[in-house]
């Protein structure tokens, strides 16, 4: 059996100032990869392709690669670039002889220029290419904005069940299991979607209640007779599109009515708890006194609104201003995107002390630059290897980077936008977050997989940025429906 794999994944903010271009696909994350290189690069890694490979090996399938295109979250992809990427995948897929099935690794919250439902468009294009008889199974992020078109065009869709998302390999193996049952055992999937008029707040961490109960309920439904698999999509709220929001989708064996009733059942349970998924987010300055009195170190402040993993520029400065004003010792910010400041540090050299205006260069929405008189502790080209669980074993780069320190506040200046999934990159810069008392991260939750085990306490905070509530006020025009809590037409 020959199963094609193709990856086109992007989480698209329609509000960010960060534009998406060819460089975003070619030189961010793991680059634009084609053919055998896709398999060689991801074999053994905790990613969708890594899991497809492992699952295909186990079931005696041959995985046939097409392309891997995955940019860091940012603005909608220009249409010409999107079309070229999709065409590349379709042409390669069309050349595969004796194709028996298709695995797609998508995000589920991709928007292209003049194309709100880019994922649905990709799925339809693949369906048109392979015809109705070839099973298509897609893996999605937990933050997918699900559309009816996506569900109509795929045989089965399986979303991540963890946040921080660390089950890419596991879910991809599940995709291969379902593919095996379709091809060898005559399974006939019926897939149903229930959209919930809900903007899920920041209470999303699956290891903790109340999110843990939602996943447990999902697993209980998956254990019922006739159910193949099910998923909760939290949704991605930074997209002004009609299908933005949370949803549930369930696949059953040849029983559309059962799939729909189970999706409705879990969706209603989520809706009834709609207030439970919301979290009030204080600023770092507001929560600092409480954090100090709890004195459980290291204290981690996670800035939801300058999360580069959600498409933000990664150069907001409010938290840095707070750290400096409070005179914190053994404090660090991971990271601030500022290639200009990095270049000045490189020119000055390690050990030099220089005047710098740090951050907030992308847009005034990100705050005002922090004037620092800092010493350059370390410089690098940004190369490192992820320690996992997320991206375990994969090489990546933060671009030219500098570790600077003023008084007790350390800042890692980087050139590429990526949130800290672990401490590996910091260690290459001579900064060990485990030795710090205060850690600021530009990340909503993904950092937890690499930081929570040594954290004293974690506070999710909100600082002024392109994605903060104040900046988004009144900006939604295309939802076409009322959503809970505050997203009116
Ligand atoms: Zn996600």
CSV table of C-alpha atoms and ligand atoms in Angstrom, one decimal:
chain,number,residue,atom,x,y,z
A,1,UNK,CA,0.0,0.0,0.0
A,2,UNK,CA,1.3,3.4,-1.0
A,3,UNK,CA,0.2,6.4,1.1
A,4,UNK,CA,1.1,10.0,0.1
A,5,UNK,CA,2.1,12.5,2.8
A,6,UNK,CA,1.9,16.3,2.3
A,7,UNK,CA,2.4,19.1,4.9
A,8,UNK,CA,1.1,22.7,4.4
A,9,UNK,CA,0.7,24.2,7.8
A,10,UNK,CA,0.2,27.8,9.0
A,11,UNK,CA,-1.6,29.5,11.8
A,12,UNK,CA,-2.6,32.8,10.4
A,13,UNK,CA,-3.4,36.0,12.4
A,14,UNK,CA,-5.4,38.5,10.4
A,15,UNK,CA,-4.3,41.1,12.9
A,16,UNK,CA,-0.5,40.8,13.3
A,17,UNK,CA,1.9,43.2,11.6
A,18,UNK,CA,4.2,40.3,10.8
A,19,UNK,CA,3.9,39.5,7.1
A,20,UNK,CA,4.2,36.1,5.5
A,21,UNK,CA,6.4,35.7,2.5
A,22,UNK,CA,8.5,33.0,0.8
A,23,UNK,CA,11.2,33.5,3.4
A,24,UNK,CA,8.7,32.5,6.0
A,25,UNK,CA,8.3,29.1,4.4
A,26,UNK,CA,11.9,28.6,3.1
A,27,UNK,CA,13.9,29.9,6.1
A,28,UNK,CA,11.8,29.6,9.2
A,29,UNK,CA,11.2,26.5,11.3
A,30,UNK,CA,12.4,23.5,9.3
A,31,UNK,CA,12.5,25.0,5.8
A,32,UNK,CA,10.6,24.1,2.6
A,33,UNK,CA,11.3,20.4,2.0
A,34,UNK,CA,10.4,18.2,-0.9
A,35,UNK,CA,10.6,14.5,-1.9
A,36,UNK,CA,12.8,12.1,0.0
A,37,UNK,CA,14.3,14.9,2.0
A,38,UNK,CA,11.0,15.2,3.9
A,39,UNK,CA,11.3,11.6,5.1
A,40,UNK,CA,15.0,11.8,5.9
A,41,UNK,CA,14.6,15.0,7.9
A,42,UNK,CA,11.7,14.0,10.0
A,43,UNK,CA,12.3,10.3,10.6
A,44,UNK,CA,12.3,9.6,14.3
A,45,UNK,CA,11.1,13.1,15.2
A,46,UNK,CA,8.1,13.9,17.3
A,47,UNK,CA,6.2,15.5,14.4
A,48,UNK,CA,3.3,14.4,12.1
A,49,UNK,CA,5.6,13.1,9.4
A,50,UNK,CA,7.8,11.3,12.0
A,51,UNK,CA,4.6,9.6,13.2
A,52,UNK,CA,3.3,8.8,9.7
A,53,UNK,CA,6.6,7.1,9.0
A,54,UNK,CA,6.7,5.1,12.2
A,55,UNK,CA,3.0,4.0,11.7
A,56,UNK,CA,3.6,3.1,8.1
A,57,UNK,CA,6.6,1.0,9.0
A,58,UNK,CA,4.5,-0.8,11.6
A,59,UNK,CA,1.7,-1.5,9.1
A,60,UNK,CA,3.8,-2.4,6.1
A,61,UNK,CA,2.7,0.8,4.2
A,62,UNK,CA,5.1,2.8,2.0
A,63,UNK,CA,4.9,6.5,2.8
A,64,UNK,CA,5.5,8.5,-0.3
A,65,UNK,CA,6.6,12.1,0.3
A,66,UNK,CA,5.5,15.2,-1.6
A,67,UNK,CA,6.3,18.5,0.3
A,68,UNK,CA,6.7,20.0,3.7
A,69,UNK,CA,5.8,23.7,4.0
A,70,UNK,CA,5.3,25.1,7.5
A,71,UNK,CA,5.9,28.7,8.4
A,72,UNK,CA,5.9,30.3,11.8
A,73,UNK,CA,2.6,31.9,12.7
A,74,UNK,CA,2.2,35.3,11.0
A,75,UNK,CA,-0.2,37.1,8.7
A,76,UNK,CA,-2.2,35.5,5.9
A,77,UNK,CA,-0.2,33.9,3.1
A,78,UNK,CA,-0.2,35.9,-0.2
A,79,UNK,CA,-2.3,34.1,-2.7
A,80,UNK,CA,0.4,33.6,-5.3
A,81,UNK,CA,2.6,31.9,-2.7
A,82,UNK,CA,-0.2,29.8,-1.4
A,83,UNK,CA,-1.2,28.6,-4.9
A,84,UNK,CA,2.4,27.8,-5.8
A,85,UNK,CA,2.9,25.7,-2.6
A,86,UNK,CA,-0.4,23.9,-3.2
A,87,UNK,CA,0.4,23.3,-6.8
A,88,UNK,CA,3.7,21.8,-5.9
A,89,UNK,CA,2.0,19.3,-3.6
A,90,UNK,CA,-0.7,18.4,-6.0
A,91,UNK,CA,1.7,17.9,-9.0
A,92,UNK,CA,3.9,15.6,-6.9
A,93,UNK,CA,0.9,13.8,-5.5
A,94,UNK,CA,-0.5,13.4,-9.0
A,95,UNK,CA,2.7,11.7,-10.2
A,96,UNK,CA,2.4,8.9,-7.5
A,97,UNK,CA,1.6,5.6,-9.1
A,98,UNK,CA,-0.9,3.2,-7.4
A,99,UNK,CA,-1.9,5.6,-4.7
A,100,UNK,CA,-3.9,4.0,-1.9
A,101,UNK,CA,-4.4,6.9,0.5
A,102,UNK,CA,-3.3,10.3,1.6
A,103,UNK,CA,-2.1,11.7,4.9
A,104,UNK,CA,-2.2,15.5,5.2
A,105,UNK,CA,-0.4,17.4,8.0
A,106,UNK,CA,-2.3,20.7,8.2
A,107,UNK,CA,-2.8,23.3,10.9
A,108,UNK,CA,-6.5,24.0,10.6
A,109,UNK,CA,-6.2,27.8,11.2
A,110,UNK,CA,-4.6,28.8,7.9
A,111,UNK,CA,-5.8,31.9,6.1
A,112,UNK,CA,-4.5,32.9,2.7
A,113,UNK,CA,-5.1,36.2,0.9
A,114,UNK,CA,-8.8,36.2,-0.2
A,115,UNK,CA,-9.2,32.7,1.2
A,116,UNK,CA,-10.6,32.4,4.7
A,117,UNK,CA,-10.7,28.6,4.7
A,118,UNK,CA,-7.3,27.7,3.3
A,119,UNK,CA,-7.3,24.3,5.0
A,120,UNK,CA,-10.7,23.5,3.4
A,121,UNK,CA,-9.4,24.6,0.1
A,122,UNK,CA,-6.4,22.3,0.4
A,123,UNK,CA,-8.5,19.4,1.4
A,124,UNK,CA,-10.9,20.0,-1.5
A,125,UNK,CA,-8.0,20.3,-4.0
A,126,UNK,CA,-6.6,17.0,-2.8
A,127,UNK,CA,-10.1,15.4,-3.0
A,128,UNK,CA,-10.6,16.7,-6.5
A,129,UNK,CA,-7.2,15.2,-7.5
A,130,UNK,CA,-7.5,11.7,-6.0
A,131,UNK,CA,-11.3,11.3,-6.3
A,132,UNK,CA,-13.8,9.9,-3.9
A,133,UNK,CA,-12.4,6.4,-3.5
A,134,UNK,CA,-9.0,7.3,-2.0
A,135,UNK,CA,-9.1,7.8,1.8
A,136,UNK,CA,-7.8,11.2,3.0
A,137,UNK,CA,-6.8,11.5,6.7
A,138,UNK,CA,-5.6,14.8,8.0
A,139,UNK,CA,-3.9,15.7,11.3
A,140,UNK,CA,-4.6,19.1,12.7
A,141,UNK,CA,-3.4,21.4,15.5
A,142,UNK,CA,-5.6,21.7,18.6
A,143,UNK,CA,-6.1,25.4,17.7
A,144,UNK,CA,-7.9,24.7,14.4
A,145,UNK,CA,-10.9,26.8,13.3
A,146,UNK,CA,-13.0,24.1,11.8
A,147,UNK,CA,-15.1,24.6,8.7
A,148,UNK,CA,-17.8,22.4,7.2
A,149,UNK,CA,-15.8,22.1,4.0
A,150,UNK,CA,-12.8,20.6,5.8
A,151,UNK,CA,-15.0,17.9,7.3
A,152,UNK,CA,-16.8,17.3,4.0
A,153,UNK,CA,-13.6,16.8,2.0
A,154,UNK,CA,-11.7,14.5,4.5
A,155,UNK,CA,-12.5,10.9,5.4
A,156,UNK,CA,-11.1,11.3,8.9
A,157,UNK,CA,-9.5,14.3,10.7
A,158,UNK,CA,-7.6,13.8,13.9
A,159,UNK,CA,-6.6,16.8,16.1
A,160,UNK,CA,-4.0,17.1,18.8
A,161,UNK,CA,-5.2,16.2,22.3
A,162,UNK,CA,-2.5,18.0,24.2
A,163,UNK,CA,-1.7,21.6,24.9
A,164,UNK,CA,1.3,22.3,25.1
A,165,UNK,CA,1.0,20.2,21.9
A,166,UNK,CA,3.4,17.3,22.3
A,167,UNK,CA,1.4,14.4,20.7
A,168,UNK,CA,2.1,15.0,17.0
A,169,UNK,CA,3.9,11.6,16.6
A,170,UNK,CA,1.2,9.8,18.6
A,171,UNK,CA,-1.7,11.3,16.7
A,172,UNK,CA,0.0,10.6,13.3
A,173,UNK,CA,0.4,7.0,14.4
A,174,UNK,CA,-3.3,7.0,15.1
A,175,UNK,CA,-3.9,8.3,11.6
A,176,UNK,CA,-2.0,5.3,10.2
A,177,UNK,CA,-4.0,2.9,12.4
A,178,UNK,CA,-7.3,4.3,11.1
A,179,UNK,CA,-5.9,4.2,7.5
A,180,UNK,CA,-5.0,0.5,8.1
A,181,UNK,CA,-8.5,-0.3,9.3
A,182,UNK,CA,-10.0,1.5,6.2
A,183,UNK,CA,-7.8,-0.2,3.7
A,184,UNK,CA,-7.6,-3.7,5.3
A,185,UNK,CA,-10.7,-4.0,7.4
A,186,UNK,CA,-13.4,-2.2,5.5
A,187,UNK,CA,-13.9,0.6,8.0
A,188,UNK,CA,-16.2,3.3,6.5
A,189,UNK,CA,-15.7,6.5,8.4
A,190,UNK,CA,-18.5,9.1,8.8
A,191,UNK,CA,-17.3,12.4,10.2
A,192,UNK,CA,-19.4,15.1,11.9
A,193,UNK,CA,-18.7,18.6,13.1
A,194,UNK,CA,-20.4,20.7,15.7
A,195,UNK,CA,-19.2,24.3,15.8
A,196,UNK,CA,-19.5,26.1,19.1
A,197,UNK,CA,-20.1,29.9,19.2
A,198,UNK,CA,-17.2,30.2,21.7
A,199,UNK,CA,-13.9,32.0,21.8
A,200,UNK,CA,-11.9,29.7,24.1
A,201,UNK,CA,-10.0,31.8,26.7
A,202,UNK,CA,-6.5,30.8,28.0
A,203,UNK,CA,-7.7,27.9,30.2
A,204,UNK,CA,-6.4,25.4,27.7
A,205,UNK,CA,-3.7,23.4,29.4
A,206,UNK,CA,-4.7,19.8,29.0
A,207,UNK,CA,-2.6,18.5,32.0
A,208,UNK,CA,-4.7,20.7,34.4
A,209,UNK,CA,-8.4,21.0,35.2
A,210,UNK,CA,-10.8,22.0,33.7
A,211,UNK,CA,-9.2,21.2,30.4
A,212,UNK,CA,-8.2,17.8,31.6
A,213,UNK,CA,-11.9,16.9,32.2
A,214,UNK,CA,-12.7,17.9,28.6
A,215,UNK,CA,-10.1,15.5,27.3
A,216,UNK,CA,-11.2,12.8,29.6
A,217,UNK,CA,-14.8,13.2,28.4
A,218,UNK,CA,-13.5,13.0,24.8
A,219,UNK,CA,-11.6,9.8,25.6
A,220,UNK,CA,-14.8,8.3,27.2
A,221,UNK,CA,-16.7,9.1,23.9
A,222,UNK,CA,-13.9,7.6,21.9
A,223,UNK,CA,-14.3,4.3,23.9
A,224,UNK,CA,-18.0,3.9,22.9
A,225,UNK,CA,-19.1,1.3,20.4
A,226,UNK,CA,-18.9,2.5,16.8
A,227,UNK,CA,-16.6,5.5,17.5
A,228,UNK,CA,-13.3,5.7,15.5
A,229,UNK,CA,-11.9,8.9,17.0
A,230,UNK,CA,-12.9,12.4,18.1
A,231,UNK,CA,-11.2,15.7,18.6
A,232,UNK,CA,-11.8,19.0,20.4
A,233,UNK,CA,-10.7,22.1,18.4
A,234,UNK,CA,-10.1,25.0,20.8
A,235,UNK,CA,-9.9,27.3,17.8
A,236,UNK,CA,-7.5,30.2,17.1
A,237,UNK,CA,-9.1,33.5,18.0
A,238,UNK,CA,-6.8,35.9,16.1
A,239,UNK,CA,-8.6,35.4,12.8
A,240,UNK,CA,-11.4,37.6,11.6
A,241,UNK,CA,-13.2,34.9,9.6
A,242,UNK,CA,-16.7,33.3,9.7
A,243,UNK,CA,-15.5,29.9,11.1
A,244,UNK,CA,-13.3,31.2,13.9
A,245,UNK,CA,-14.2,29.5,17.1
A,246,UNK,CA,-14.2,26.2,19.1
A,247,UNK,CA,-15.7,23.0,17.8
A,248,UNK,CA,-15.9,19.2,18.2
A,249,UNK,CA,-15.5,16.6,15.4
A,250,UNK,CA,-16.2,12.9,15.7
A,251,UNK,CA,-15.6,10.0,13.3
A,252,UNK,CA,-17.8,6.9,13.6
A,253,UNK,CA,-17.9,3.7,11.5
A,254,UNK,CA,-20.7,4.2,9.0
A,255,UNK,CA,-23.1,6.0,11.3
A,256,UNK,CA,-23.4,9.7,10.5
A,257,UNK,CA,-26.2,10.2,13.0
A,258,UNK,CA,-24.2,8.8,15.8
A,259,UNK,CA,-21.2,10.9,14.9
A,260,UNK,CA,-23.4,14.0,14.9
A,261,UNK,CA,-25.1,13.2,18.2
A,262,UNK,CA,-21.8,12.6,19.9
A,263,UNK,CA,-20.2,15.8,18.6
A,264,UNK,CA,-23.3,17.7,19.7
A,265,UNK,CA,-23.2,16.0,23.2
A,266,UNK,CA,-19.6,17.1,23.8
A,267,UNK,CA,-20.1,20.5,22.3
A,268,UNK,CA,-23.0,21.1,24.6
A,269,UNK,CA,-20.9,20.0,27.6
A,270,UNK,CA,-18.2,22.5,26.6
A,271,UNK,CA,-20.7,25.3,26.0
A,272,UNK,CA,-22.3,24.8,29.4
A,273,UNK,CA,-18.9,25.4,30.9
A,274,UNK,CA,-18.1,28.4,28.6
A,275,UNK,CA,-17.1,30.7,31.5
A,276,UNK,CA,-14.7,28.0,32.8
A,277,UNK,CA,-12.4,28.3,29.7
A,278,UNK,CA,-11.8,32.0,30.3
A,279,UNK,CA,-8.9,33.4,32.4
A,280,UNK,CA,-8.4,37.0,33.5
A,281,UNK,CA,-4.8,37.9,32.6
A,282,UNK,CA,-3.0,40.5,34.7
A,283,UNK,CA,0.1,42.4,33.6
A,284,UNK,CA,3.5,41.4,35.0
A,285,UNK,CA,3.6,44.5,37.1
A,286,UNK,CA,0.1,43.8,38.6
A,287,UNK,CA,1.0,40.2,39.5
A,288,UNK,CA,4.6,40.7,40.7
A,289,UNK,CA,3.8,41.5,44.3
A,290,UNK,CA,1.6,38.3,44.6
A,291,UNK,CA,4.3,36.3,42.9
A,292,UNK,CA,6.9,37.6,45.3
A,293,UNK,CA,4.8,36.9,48.4
A,294,UNK,CA,4.3,33.3,47.2
A,295,UNK,CA,8.1,33.1,46.8
A,296,UNK,CA,8.1,29.9,44.8
A,297,UNK,CA,11.0,30.2,42.4
A,298,UNK,CA,11.7,30.4,39.6
A,299,UNK,CA,8.6,32.4,38.8
A,300,UNK,CA,7.7,32.2,35.2
A,301,UNK,CA,5.7,35.0,33.5
A,302,UNK,CA,4.2,33.9,30.2
A,303,UNK,CA,3.1,36.8,27.9
A,304,UNK,CA,0.1,35.5,26.0
A,305,UNK,CA,-0.2,38.6,23.8
A,306,UNK,CA,3.4,38.7,22.4
A,307,UNK,CA,3.4,34.9,21.8
A,308,UNK,CA,5.4,34.5,18.6
A,309,UNK,CA,3.7,31.0,18.3
A,310,UNK,CA,0.4,32.9,17.9
A,311,UNK,CA,1.8,35.2,15.2
A,312,UNK,CA,3.0,38.1,17.3
A,313,UNK,CA,6.2,40.1,16.4
A,314,UNK,CA,8.0,39.0,19.7
A,315,UNK,CA,9.5,42.3,20.4
A,316,UNK,CA,7.1,43.8,23.0
A,317,UNK,CA,8.9,45.5,25.9
A,318,UNK,CA,6.4,46.0,28.8
A,319,UNK,CA,7.7,42.9,30.7
A,320,UNK,CA,11.3,44.0,30.2
A,321,UNK,CA,10.4,47.5,31.5
A,322,UNK,CA,8.8,45.9,34.5
A,323,UNK,CA,11.8,43.7,35.3
A,324,UNK,CA,14.2,46.6,35.0
A,325,UNK,CA,12.1,49.0,37.0
A,326,UNK,CA,11.6,46.5,39.8
A,327,UNK,CA,15.4,45.9,39.9
A,328,UNK,CA,15.0,42.1,39.7
A,329,UNK,CA,18.1,40.0,40.2
A,330,UNK,CA,18.6,36.7,38.4
A,331,UNK,CA,15.9,37.5,35.9
A,332,UNK,CA,15.7,36.8,32.1
A,333,UNK,CA,13.5,37.4,29.1
A,334,UNK,CA,13.2,34.7,26.5
A,335,UNK,CA,13.3,36.1,23.9
A,336,UNK,CA,13.2,39.6,22.2
A,337,UNK,CA,13.3,39.6,18.5
A,338,UNK,CA,15.6,42.5,17.5
A,339,UNK,CA,18.2,41.8,14.8
A,340,UNK,CA,19.3,45.4,14.8
A,341,UNK,CA,20.3,45.2,18.5
A,342,UNK,CA,22.0,41.8,17.8
A,343,UNK,CA,24.1,43.4,15.1
A,344,UNK,CA,25.2,46.2,17.4
A,345,UNK,CA,26.2,43.6,20.0
A,346,UNK,CA,28.2,41.7,17.4
A,347,UNK,CA,30.0,44.8,16.5
A,348,UNK,CA,30.8,45.6,20.1
A,349,UNK,CA,31.9,42.0,20.9
A,350,UNK,CA,31.6,39.7,23.9
A,351,UNK,CA,32.5,41.5,27.1
A,352,UNK,CA,31.7,45.0,25.8
A,353,UNK,CA,29.2,47.3,27.4
A,354,UNK,CA,27.0,49.3,25.1
A,355,UNK,CA,23.9,51.6,25.0
A,356,UNK,CA,21.0,49.8,23.3
A,357,UNK,CA,17.4,50.6,22.5
A,358,UNK,CA,15.9,47.1,22.9
A,359,UNK,CA,12.7,45.8,21.2
A,360,UNK,CA,9.4,47.4,20.1
A,361,UNK,CA,10.8,48.2,16.6
A,362,UNK,CA,8.1,46.3,14.6
A,363,UNK,CA,5.2,48.7,15.6
A,364,UNK,CA,4.3,51.1,18.4
A,365,UNK,CA,1.6,48.6,19.4
A,366,UNK,CA,4.5,46.6,20.9
A,367,UNK,CA,5.4,49.3,23.4
A,368,UNK,CA,8.4,51.6,23.5
A,369,UNK,CA,12.0,50.4,23.1
A,370,UNK,CA,13.8,49.8,26.4
A,371,UNK,CA,16.9,51.9,26.8
A,372,UNK,CA,19.6,49.6,28.3
A,373,UNK,CA,23.2,49.9,29.1
A,374,UNK,CA,24.1,46.3,28.8
A,375,UNK,CA,27.1,43.9,28.7
A,376,UNK,CA,27.3,41.4,25.9
A,377,UNK,CA,27.6,38.0,27.6
A,378,UNK,CA,27.5,35.7,24.5
A,379,UNK,CA,26.9,35.8,20.8
A,380,UNK,CA,25.9,33.1,18.4
A,381,UNK,CA,24.5,32.3,14.9
A,382,UNK,CA,21.5,30.8,16.7
A,383,UNK,CA,22.0,27.2,15.8
A,384,UNK,CA,20.7,24.6,18.4
A,385,UNK,CA,19.0,21.2,18.7
A,386,UNK,CA,15.6,20.8,20.4
A,387,UNK,CA,15.8,18.6,23.4
A,388,UNK,CA,12.0,17.8,23.3
A,389,UNK,CA,9.4,16.7,23.9
A,390,UNK,CA,8.3,19.2,21.2
A,391,UNK,CA,10.5,18.9,18.1
A,392,UNK,CA,12.7,16.4,19.9
A,393,UNK,CA,16.0,15.9,18.1
A,394,UNK,CA,15.4,18.5,15.3
A,395,UNK,CA,18.0,21.1,14.5
A,396,UNK,CA,16.8,24.7,14.2
A,397,UNK,CA,18.1,28.3,14.5
A,398,UNK,CA,17.0,31.5,16.2
A,399,UNK,CA,19.2,33.4,13.7
A,400,UNK,CA,22.0,35.7,14.9
A,401,UNK,CA,21.6,36.1,18.7
A,402,UNK,CA,23.0,37.8,21.7
A,403,UNK,CA,22.8,37.3,25.4
A,404,UNK,CA,23.0,40.7,27.1
A,405,UNK,CA,22.7,41.6,30.8
A,406,UNK,CA,22.0,44.9,32.7
A,407,UNK,CA,22.2,44.7,36.5
A,408,UNK,CA,20.4,41.4,37.2
A,409,UNK,CA,18.3,41.3,34.0
A,410,UNK,CA,19.4,39.0,31.2
A,411,UNK,CA,17.8,39.3,27.7
A,412,UNK,CA,18.3,36.8,24.9
A,413,UNK,CA,18.1,38.9,21.7
A,414,UNK,CA,17.3,36.8,18.6
A,415,UNK,CA,16.6,37.4,14.9
A,416,UNK,CA,14.0,34.7,14.2
A,417,UNK,CA,10.6,34.5,15.8
A,418,UNK,CA,10.1,31.3,17.8
A,419,UNK,CA,8.9,30.7,21.3
A,420,UNK,CA,11.0,28.8,23.9
A,421,UNK,CA,9.8,25.2,23.8
A,422,UNK,CA,12.7,24.2,26.1
A,423,UNK,CA,16.0,25.5,27.5
A,424,UNK,CA,18.3,24.1,24.9
A,425,UNK,CA,18.8,27.3,23.0
A,426,UNK,CA,19.3,29.3,26.2
A,427,UNK,CA,22.0,26.9,27.3
A,428,UNK,CA,23.9,27.5,24.0
A,429,UNK,CA,23.9,31.2,25.0
A,430,UNK,CA,25.4,30.6,28.4
A,431,UNK,CA,22.1,31.2,30.2
A,432,UNK,CA,20.6,28.5,32.3
A,433,UNK,CA,16.9,29.3,33.1
A,434,UNK,CA,17.0,26.8,36.0
A,435,UNK,CA,19.4,29.1,37.8
A,436,UNK,CA,17.1,32.1,37.4
A,437,UNK,CA,14.5,33.4,39.9
A,438,UNK,CA,12.3,35.3,37.3
A,439,UNK,CA,11.8,34.1,33.8
A,440,UNK,CA,9.7,36.0,31.2
A,441,UNK,CA,8.7,34.0,28.1
A,442,UNK,CA,6.8,35.1,25.0
A,443,UNK,CA,4.7,32.0,24.9
A,444,UNK,CA,1.1,31.1,26.0
A,445,UNK,CA,1.6,27.5,27.0
A,446,UNK,CA,4.1,25.6,24.8
A,447,UNK,CA,7.0,26.6,27.1
A,448,UNK,CA,5.4,24.5,29.8
A,449,UNK,CA,6.6,21.2,28.2
A,450,UNK,CA,10.2,22.3,28.7
A,451,UNK,CA,9.9,24.6,31.8
A,452,UNK,CA,7.0,23.4,34.1
A,453,UNK,CA,9.0,20.6,35.7
A,454,UNK,CA,11.4,23.1,37.3
A,455,UNK,CA,9.1,26.1,37.7
A,456,UNK,CA,8.1,27.3,41.1
A,457,UNK,CA,5.0,29.1,39.9
A,458,UNK,CA,3.7,30.1,36.5
A,459,UNK,CA,1.6,33.3,35.8
A,460,UNK,CA,0.1,33.8,32.4
A,461,UNK,CA,0.1,37.6,31.8
A,462,UNK,CA,-1.0,40.1,29.2
A,463,UNK,CA,1.1,43.0,28.0
A,464,UNK,CA,0.5,45.6,25.3
A,465,UNK,CA,1.0,44.0,21.9
A,466,UNK,CA,-0.6,43.6,18.5
A,467,UNK,CA,-2.7,40.8,19.9
A,468,UNK,CA,-3.7,42.3,23.3
A,469,UNK,CA,-7.4,42.8,24.0
A,470,UNK,CA,-7.1,46.6,23.8
A,471,UNK,CA,-5.6,46.4,20.3
A,472,UNK,CA,-8.3,44.0,19.1
A,473,UNK,CA,-11.2,46.0,20.4
A,474,UNK,CA,-13.7,46.5,17.6
A,475,UNK,CA,-11.5,44.9,15.0
A,476,UNK,CA,-13.7,41.8,14.2
A,477,UNK,CA,-15.9,42.5,11.2
A,478,UNK,CA,-16.3,39.1,9.5
A,479,UNK,CA,-17.5,36.7,12.1
A,480,UNK,CA,-21.1,36.8,10.9
A,481,UNK,CA,-22.4,35.5,14.3
A,482,UNK,CA,-22.2,36.3,18.0
A,483,UNK,CA,-19.5,34.5,19.9
A,484,UNK,CA,-19.1,34.1,23.7
A,485,UNK,CA,-17.6,36.0,25.5
A,486,UNK,CA,-16.9,39.4,23.9
A,487,UNK,CA,-16.6,39.0,20.1
A,488,UNK,CA,-19.7,40.8,18.9
A,489,UNK,CA,-20.3,41.7,15.2
B,1,LIG,ZN1,-1.7,25.0,18.5
